[in-house]
CSV table of C-alpha atoms in Angstrom, one decimal:
chain,number,residue,atom,x,y,z
A,221,MET,CA,0.0,0.0,0.0
A,222,ALA,CA,1.1,3.6,-0.6
A,223,ARG,CA,2.3,6.3,1.7
A,224,VAL,CA,0.3,9.4,0.9
A,225,LEU,CA,1.4,12.9,2.0
A,226,ILE,CA,-1.3,15.3,3.0
A,227,LEU,CA,-0.1,19.0,2.8
A,228,THR,CA,-2.1,21.3,5.0
A,229,GLY,CA,-2.0,24.1,7.5
A,230,ASP,CA,-4.2,26.2,9.8
A,231,ALA,CA,-7.7,27.1,8.4
A,232,ALA,CA,-7.8,24.0,6.1
A,233,GLU,CA,-11.3,22.9,5.7
A,234,GLU,CA,-12.1,20.0,8.1
A,235,LEU,CA,-14.0,17.7,5.8
A,236,ASP,CA,-11.5,18.3,2.9
A,237,SER,CA,-8.7,17.2,5.3
A,238,MET,CA,-10.3,14.5,7.4
A,239,TYR,CA,-12.3,12.6,4.8
A,240,PRO,CA,-9.3,11.8,2.6
A,241,ILE,CA,-7.2,10.8,5.6
A,242,PHE,CA,-9.9,8.4,6.8
A,243,ARG,CA,-10.6,7.0,3.3
A,244,LEU,CA,-6.9,6.4,2.6
A,245,ARG,CA,-6.5,4.6,6.0
A,246,GLU,CA,-9.6,2.6,5.3
A,247,GLY,CA,-8.1,1.6,2.0
A,248,GLY,CA,-5.0,0.3,3.7
A,249,HIS,CA,-2.8,3.3,2.8
A,250,GLU,CA,-0.6,5.3,5.2
A,251,ALA,CA,-1.7,9.0,5.4
A,252,VAL,CA,1.0,11.3,6.6
A,253,VAL,CA,0.2,14.9,7.5
A,254,ALA,CA,2.7,17.7,6.8
A,255,ALA,CA,2.3,21.4,7.8
A,256,PRO,CA,4.5,24.4,8.3
A,257,THR,CA,5.4,23.1,11.8
A,258,THR,CA,4.7,20.0,13.8
A,259,ARG,CA,2.1,21.5,16.1
A,260,ALA,CA,-1.5,20.4,15.5
A,261,VAL,CA,-3.2,22.6,12.8
A,262,LYS,CA,-6.6,24.2,13.5
A,263,LEU,CA,-9.2,23.2,11.0
A,264,VAL,CA,-12.3,25.1,10.0
A,265,VAL,CA,-15.8,24.1,9.0
A,266,HIS,CA,-17.1,25.8,5.9
A,267,ASP,CA,-20.8,25.7,5.2
A,268,PHE,CA,-23.4,27.1,2.8
A,269,GLU,CA,-26.1,29.0,4.6
A,270,SER,CA,-29.2,30.6,3.3
A,271,GLY,CA,-28.9,34.4,3.0
A,272,TRP,CA,-25.1,34.3,2.4
A,273,ASP,CA,-23.4,35.0,-0.9
A,274,ALA,CA,-20.2,33.1,0.2
A,275,TYR,CA,-19.6,30.2,2.5
A,276,THR,CA,-19.4,30.7,6.3
A,277,GLU,CA,-16.5,29.6,8.5
A,278,LYS,CA,-16.5,28.2,12.0
A,279,PRO,CA,-13.8,26.7,14.1
A,280,GLY,CA,-13.3,23.0,13.7
A,281,HIS,CA,-11.2,20.2,15.2
A,282,GLN,CA,-7.4,20.1,15.5
A,283,LEU,CA,-5.5,17.8,13.2
A,284,PRO,CA,-2.2,16.2,14.5
A,285,VAL,CA,0.8,16.8,12.3
A,286,ASP,CA,3.4,14.2,11.6
A,287,LEU,CA,6.2,16.4,10.2
A,288,ALA,CA,7.0,19.9,9.0
A,289,PHE,CA,7.3,20.7,5.3
A,290,SER,CA,11.0,21.2,5.8
A,291,ASP,CA,11.4,17.6,6.9
A,292,VAL,CA,9.5,16.0,4.0
A,293,ASN,CA,11.5,13.9,1.6
A,294,PRO,CA,8.9,13.6,-1.3
A,295,SER,CA,10.6,10.4,-2.6
A,296,ASP,CA,9.3,8.6,0.5
A,297,TYR,CA,5.7,9.0,-0.7
A,298,GLY,CA,3.7,7.6,-3.6
A,299,ALA,CA,1.0,10.2,-3.7
A,300,LEU,CA,0.0,13.7,-2.5
A,301,VAL,CA,-3.3,15.3,-1.4
A,302,ILE,CA,-3.8,19.0,-1.0
A,303,PRO,CA,-7.1,19.8,0.9
A,304,GLY,CA,-8.9,23.1,0.5
A,305,GLY,CA,-10.0,25.8,2.9
A,306,ARG,CA,-7.8,28.8,3.4
A,307,ALA,CA,-4.5,26.9,4.0
A,308,PRO,CA,-3.6,26.7,0.3
A,309,GLU,CA,-3.6,30.5,0.1
A,310,TYR,CA,-0.5,30.7,2.3
A,311,ILE,CA,1.2,27.3,2.1
A,312,ARG,CA,1.6,27.9,-1.7
A,313,THR,CA,4.3,30.5,-0.9
A,314,ASP,CA,6.4,28.1,1.2
A,315,PRO,CA,9.6,27.0,-0.7
A,316,ASP,CA,9.4,23.5,0.8
A,317,VAL,CA,5.9,23.2,-0.5
A,318,ALA,CA,7.1,24.1,-4.0
A,319,ARG,CA,9.9,21.5,-3.7
A,320,ILE,CA,7.4,18.8,-2.6
A,321,VAL,CA,4.6,19.5,-5.0
A,322,THR,CA,6.9,19.9,-8.0
A,323,HIS,CA,8.4,16.4,-7.2
A,324,PHE,CA,4.9,14.8,-7.5
A,325,PHE,CA,4.1,16.5,-10.8
A,326,THR,CA,7.5,15.9,-12.3
A,327,HIS,CA,7.3,12.2,-11.5
A,328,ASN,CA,3.7,11.9,-12.6
A,329,LEU,CA,2.6,10.6,-9.3
A,330,PRO,CA,-1.0,10.8,-8.0
A,331,VAL,CA,-2.0,14.2,-6.8
A,332,GLY,CA,-5.4,14.9,-5.3
A,333,THR,CA,-6.7,18.5,-4.9
A,334,ILE,CA,-9.9,19.5,-3.2
A,335,CYS,CA,-11.7,22.8,-3.3
A,336,HIS,CA,-9.0,25.5,-3.0
A,337,GLY,CA,-6.2,22.9,-3.2
A,338,PRO,CA,-5.5,23.7,-6.9
A,339,GLN,CA,-4.2,27.1,-5.7
A,340,VAL,CA,-0.9,25.4,-4.8
A,341,PRO,CA,0.0,23.9,-8.1
A,342,ALA,CA,-1.5,26.9,-9.9
A,343,ALA,CA,1.0,29.2,-8.1
A,344,LEU,CA,3.8,26.9,-9.1
A,345,GLY,CA,2.9,26.9,-12.8
A,346,LEU,CA,2.0,23.2,-12.6
A,347,LEU,CA,-1.5,23.4,-13.9
A,348,ARG,CA,-0.6,24.7,-17.4
A,349,GLY,CA,-2.2,22.5,-20.0
A,350,ARG,CA,-4.2,20.5,-17.5
A,351,VAL,CA,-7.8,20.0,-16.8
A,352,THR,CA,-9.0,20.6,-13.2
A,353,ALA,CA,-11.9,21.2,-10.9
A,354,ALA,CA,-11.7,23.7,-8.1
A,355,TYR,CA,-14.1,25.7,-5.9
A,356,PRO,CA,-16.1,27.4,-8.7
A,357,PRO,CA,-15.1,31.0,-7.8
A,358,LEU,CA,-11.5,29.9,-8.6
A,359,LYS,CA,-12.4,29.3,-12.2
A,360,THR,CA,-10.6,32.5,-13.4
A,361,ASP,CA,-7.5,31.8,-11.2
A,362,VAL,CA,-7.3,28.2,-12.7
A,363,GLU,CA,-7.7,29.5,-16.2
A,364,HIS,CA,-5.0,32.2,-15.6
A,365,ALA,CA,-2.7,29.4,-14.5
A,366,GLY,CA,-3.2,27.9,-17.9
A,367,ALA,CA,-5.6,25.1,-17.0
A,368,THR,CA,-9.1,24.2,-18.3
A,369,PHE,CA,-11.7,24.5,-15.5
A,370,VAL,CA,-14.3,21.8,-15.2
A,371,ASP,CA,-17.3,22.1,-12.9
A,372,GLY,CA,-17.3,18.5,-11.8
A,373,PRO,CA,-17.0,16.3,-8.7
A,374,ASP,CA,-14.3,13.9,-9.9
A,375,VAL,CA,-12.1,15.4,-12.6
A,376,VAL,CA,-9.2,13.1,-13.6
A,377,ASP,CA,-6.3,14.4,-15.7
A,378,GLY,CA,-3.7,11.7,-15.8
A,379,ALA,CA,-2.5,11.2,-12.3
A,380,MET,CA,-4.3,14.3,-11.0
A,381,VAL,CA,-7.7,14.1,-9.4
A,382,SER,CA,-9.6,17.2,-8.4
A,383,CYS,CA,-13.1,18.3,-7.1
A,384,ARG,CA,-15.0,21.5,-6.2
A,385,GLY,CA,-15.2,21.0,-2.5
A,386,TRP,CA,-16.4,18.7,0.4
A,387,PRO,CA,-19.8,17.9,-1.1
A,388,ASP,CA,-17.9,16.1,-3.9
A,389,LEU,CA,-15.7,14.0,-1.6
A,390,PRO,CA,-17.4,10.6,-2.2
A,391,TRP,CA,-16.9,10.9,-6.0
A,392,TRP,CA,-13.4,12.5,-5.6
A,393,ALA,CA,-12.3,9.7,-3.2
A,394,ARG,CA,-13.5,6.9,-5.5
A,395,ALA,CA,-11.7,8.5,-8.5
A,396,PHE,CA,-8.5,9.2,-6.4
A,397,MET,CA,-8.4,5.6,-5.0
A,398,ARG,CA,-8.7,4.2,-8.6
A,399,VAL,CA,-5.8,6.4,-9.7
A,400,LEU,CA,-3.8,5.4,-6.6
A,401,ASP,CA,-4.5,1.7,-7.1
A,402,LYS,CA,-3.3,1.9,-10.7
A,403,ALA,CA,-0.1,3.7,-9.9
A,404,SER,CA,3.2,2.0,-9.3
A,405,LEU,CA,3.8,3.2,-5.8
A,406,PRO,CA,6.3,2.7,-3.0
A,407,VAL,CA,5.1,0.2,-0.4
A,408,SER,CA,4.5,1.6,3.1
């Protein structure tokens, strides 16, 4: 089974983070959480409420972190997941995140992005020529990064699997697990 790296930080969306971790573990894979430091990150809960033009945000659970970005050797992992929420806005500027994410794209390893997760590879120029889903208001950002935006729950482009947000997670997880199972990955 694969070791899968989860890149996250404070204000990551709780379902975007926890659902993939639990699904990967359920599938027999090892999910390893990396963040700017090794302290637990504070997740948030985003919801869609009547009368709001945008989603709302409430405090969520804390997520234990296994290692800091600076300690990640990407060669130790067979796949990558980048959950959404607000964390991608600031982790995308971390030089270690650039090193890590570029490794997975360069080696055509499975990469899963959820909701705002595509902001990370977009900032690194890694979405150019690709097809991706994202939280729908990010359509222009994704297109400016050179990608084709698809409004779908389980968009697969080679080894990359993306979705619009937590309501899509059952479809995204099924597609990501298929890509993961087909990949030739290091054993955990």
